[in-house]
PDB file of C-alpha atoms in Angstrom:
ATOM      1  CA  MET A  19      10.921 -35.239   1.440  1.00 49.00           C
ATOM      2  CA  THR A  20       9.082 -32.516   3.188  1.00 51.00           C
ATOM      3  CA  ASN A  21       7.385 -29.470   1.705  1.00 53.00           C
ATOM      4  CA  ASN A  22       8.794 -26.225   3.449  1.00 55.00           C
ATOM      5  CA  SER A  23       6.676 -23.896   1.500  1.00 50.00           C
ATOM      6  CA  PRO A  24       4.496 -21.599   3.320  1.00 55.00           C
ATOM      7  CA  ASN A  25       0.995 -22.019   3.427  1.00 56.00           C
ATOM      8  CA  THR A  26      -0.829 -19.575   1.130  1.00 51.00           C
ATOM      9  CA  SER A  27      -4.114 -21.292   0.715  1.00 54.00           C
ATOM     10  CA  TYR A  28      -5.605 -18.162   2.506  1.00 52.00           C
ATOM     11  CA  LEU A  29      -4.600 -15.981  -0.590  1.00 51.00           C
ATOM     12  CA  THR A  30      -6.690 -18.168  -3.039  1.00 54.00           C
ATOM     13  CA  ALA A  31      -9.680 -17.790  -0.680  1.00 55.00           C
ATOM     14  CA  ILE A  32      -9.785 -14.192  -1.506  1.00 53.00           C
ATOM     15  CA  PRO A  33     -12.003 -13.528  -4.762  1.00 57.00           C
ATOM     16  CA  GLN A  34     -10.058 -11.760  -7.504  1.00 56.00           C
ATOM     17  CA  ALA A  35     -12.534  -8.825  -7.191  1.00 52.00           C
ATOM     18  CA  GLU A  36     -11.350  -8.124  -3.521  1.00 70.00           C
ATOM     19  CA  ARG A  37      -7.918  -7.711  -4.295  1.00 78.00           C
ATOM     20  CA  PHE A  38      -6.642  -4.220  -4.171  1.00 90.00           C
ATOM     21  CA  HIS A  39      -3.434  -2.549  -4.564  1.00 95.00           C
ATOM     22  CA  PRO A  40      -2.346  -0.836  -1.257  1.00 97.00           C
ATOM     23  CA  GLY A  41      -2.517   2.579  -3.242  1.00 97.00           C
ATOM     24  CA  VAL A  42      -6.389   2.146  -2.951  1.00 97.00           C
ATOM     25  CA  PHE A  43      -6.174   1.967   0.867  1.00 96.00           C
ATOM     26  CA  LEU A  44      -3.687   4.859   0.881  1.00 98.00           C
ATOM     27  CA  LYS A  45      -6.063   7.187  -1.336  1.00 98.00           C
ATOM     28  CA  GLU A  46      -8.940   6.338   1.377  1.00 97.00           C
ATOM     29  CA  GLU A  47      -6.753   7.344   4.158  1.00 97.00           C
ATOM     30  CA  VAL A  48      -5.595  10.603   2.504  1.00 98.00           C
ATOM     31  CA  GLU A  49      -8.913  11.545   1.498  1.00 98.00           C
ATOM     32  CA  ALA A  50     -10.543  10.660   4.962  1.00 97.00           C
ATOM     33  CA  ARG A  51      -8.246  13.115   6.587  1.00 98.00           C
ATOM     34  CA  GLY A  52      -9.139  15.772   3.900  1.00 98.00           C
ATOM     35  CA  TRP A  53      -5.611  16.045   2.531  1.00 98.00           C
ATOM     36  CA  SER A  54      -4.811  16.379  -1.285  1.00 98.00           C
ATOM     37  CA  GLN A  55      -2.111  14.147  -2.578  1.00 98.00           C
ATOM     38  CA  GLU A  56       0.246  17.327  -2.816  1.00 98.00           C
ATOM     39  CA  HIS A  57      -0.236  17.728   1.031  1.00 98.00           C
ATOM     40  CA  PHE A  58       0.605  14.131   1.780  1.00 98.00           C
ATOM     41  CA  ALA A  59       3.456  14.202  -0.646  1.00 98.00           C
ATOM     42  CA  ASP A  60       5.053  17.298   1.453  1.00 98.00           C
ATOM     43  CA  LEU A  61       4.361  15.324   4.863  1.00 98.00           C
ATOM     44  CA  THR A  62       5.997  12.331   3.860  1.00 98.00           C
ATOM     45  CA  GLY A  63       8.905  13.886   1.753  1.00 98.00           C
ATOM     46  CA  TYR A  64       7.929  12.243  -1.631  1.00 98.00           C
ATOM     47  CA  SER A  65       6.974  13.927  -4.848  1.00 98.00           C
ATOM     48  CA  PHE A  66       3.435  14.361  -5.842  1.00 98.00           C
ATOM     49  CA  ARG A  67       4.324  12.187  -8.789  1.00 98.00           C
ATOM     50  CA  THR A  68       5.293   9.237  -6.532  1.00 98.00           C
ATOM     51  CA  ILE A  69       2.414   9.421  -4.302  1.00 98.00           C
ATOM     52  CA  ASN A  70       0.143   9.635  -7.464  1.00 98.00           C
ATOM     53  CA  PHE A  71       1.789   6.735  -9.144  1.00 98.00           C
ATOM     54  CA  LEU A  72       1.467   4.573  -5.798  1.00 98.00           C
ATOM     55  CA  ILE A  73      -2.269   5.462  -5.407  1.00 98.00           C
ATOM     56  CA  ARG A  74      -2.795   4.561  -9.128  1.00 97.00           C
ATOM     57  CA  GLY A  75      -1.197   1.120  -8.426  1.00 96.00           C
ATOM     58  CA  ARG A  76       1.689   1.994 -10.594  1.00 97.00           C
ATOM     59  CA  LEU A  77       4.294   1.711  -7.784  1.00 97.00           C
ATOM     60  CA  SER A  78       4.897  -0.533  -4.886  1.00 97.00           C
ATOM     61  CA  ILE A  79       5.373   0.418  -1.268  1.00 98.00           C
ATOM     62  CA  SER A  80       9.001   0.241  -0.174  1.00 98.00           C
ATOM     63  CA  ALA A  81      10.058  -0.109   3.465  1.00 98.00           C
ATOM     64  CA  ARG A  82      11.098   3.583   3.577  1.00 98.00           C
ATOM     65  CA  MET A  83       7.865   4.625   2.228  1.00 98.00           C
ATOM     66  CA  ALA A  84       6.094   2.553   4.889  1.00 98.00           C
ATOM     67  CA  ALA A  85       8.119   4.182   7.656  1.00 98.00           C
ATOM     68  CA  ALA A  86       7.259   7.806   6.113  1.00 98.00           C
ATOM     69  CA  PHE A  87       3.453   6.728   5.862  1.00 98.00           C
ATOM     70  CA  GLU A  88       3.574   5.557   9.708  1.00 98.00           C
ATOM     71  CA  LYS A  89       4.819   8.905  10.718  1.00 98.00           C
ATOM     72  CA  ALA A  90       2.202  10.849   8.624  1.00 98.00           C
ATOM     73  CA  LEU A  91      -0.711   8.773   9.153  1.00 97.00           C
ATOM     74  CA  GLY A  92      -0.185   6.811  12.486  1.00 97.00           C
ATOM     75  CA  SER A  93      -0.544   3.340  11.076  1.00 96.00           C
ATOM     76  CA  SER A  94       2.450   1.188  11.342  1.00 97.00           C
ATOM     77  CA  ALA A  95       4.951   0.736   8.622  1.00 98.00           C
ATOM     78  CA  GLU A  96       4.168  -3.060   9.028  1.00 97.00           C
ATOM     79  CA  TYR A  97       0.677  -2.447   8.078  1.00 97.00           C
ATOM     80  CA  TRP A  98       1.633  -0.853   4.894  1.00 97.00           C
ATOM     81  CA  LEU A  99       4.344  -3.485   3.907  1.00 97.00           C
ATOM     82  CA  ARG A 100       2.022  -6.480   4.851  1.00 96.00           C
ATOM     83  CA  LEU A 101      -0.655  -4.795   2.370  1.00 95.00           C
ATOM     84  CA  GLN A 102       1.884  -4.735  -0.257  1.00 96.00           C
ATOM     85  CA  ALA A 103       3.186  -8.198   0.353  1.00 95.00           C
ATOM     86  CA  LEU A 104      -0.307  -9.712   0.208  1.00 93.00           C
ATOM     87  CA  TYR A 105      -0.925  -7.809  -2.885  1.00 94.00           C
ATOM     88  CA  ASP A 106       2.259  -9.025  -4.439  1.00 94.00           C
ATOM     89  CA  CYS A 107       1.552 -12.659  -3.638  1.00 91.00           C
ATOM     90  CA  GLN A 108      -1.809 -12.344  -5.199  1.00 86.00           C
ATOM     91  CA  LEU A 109      -0.555 -11.511  -8.761  1.00 73.00           C
TER      92      LEU A 109
END
């Protein structure tokens, strides 16, 4: 019998202290542009509460959110979804 599970050994190589919720990266992106969370919420069509929950790590990035972030920030939706997937795999 063969093992068809994906190789996830690279995940265990990341020390626990270096594992960040994607909201940490989003906060850095928003702040680097000098935007408030309110402004970013307006740009993406999401409420301030949703953006704030995401930045605080209390909410996950959905495909729809990732597409909105791509339009607002210029970084690909795939980038945001991969950050979320990596974080989820590390839990």
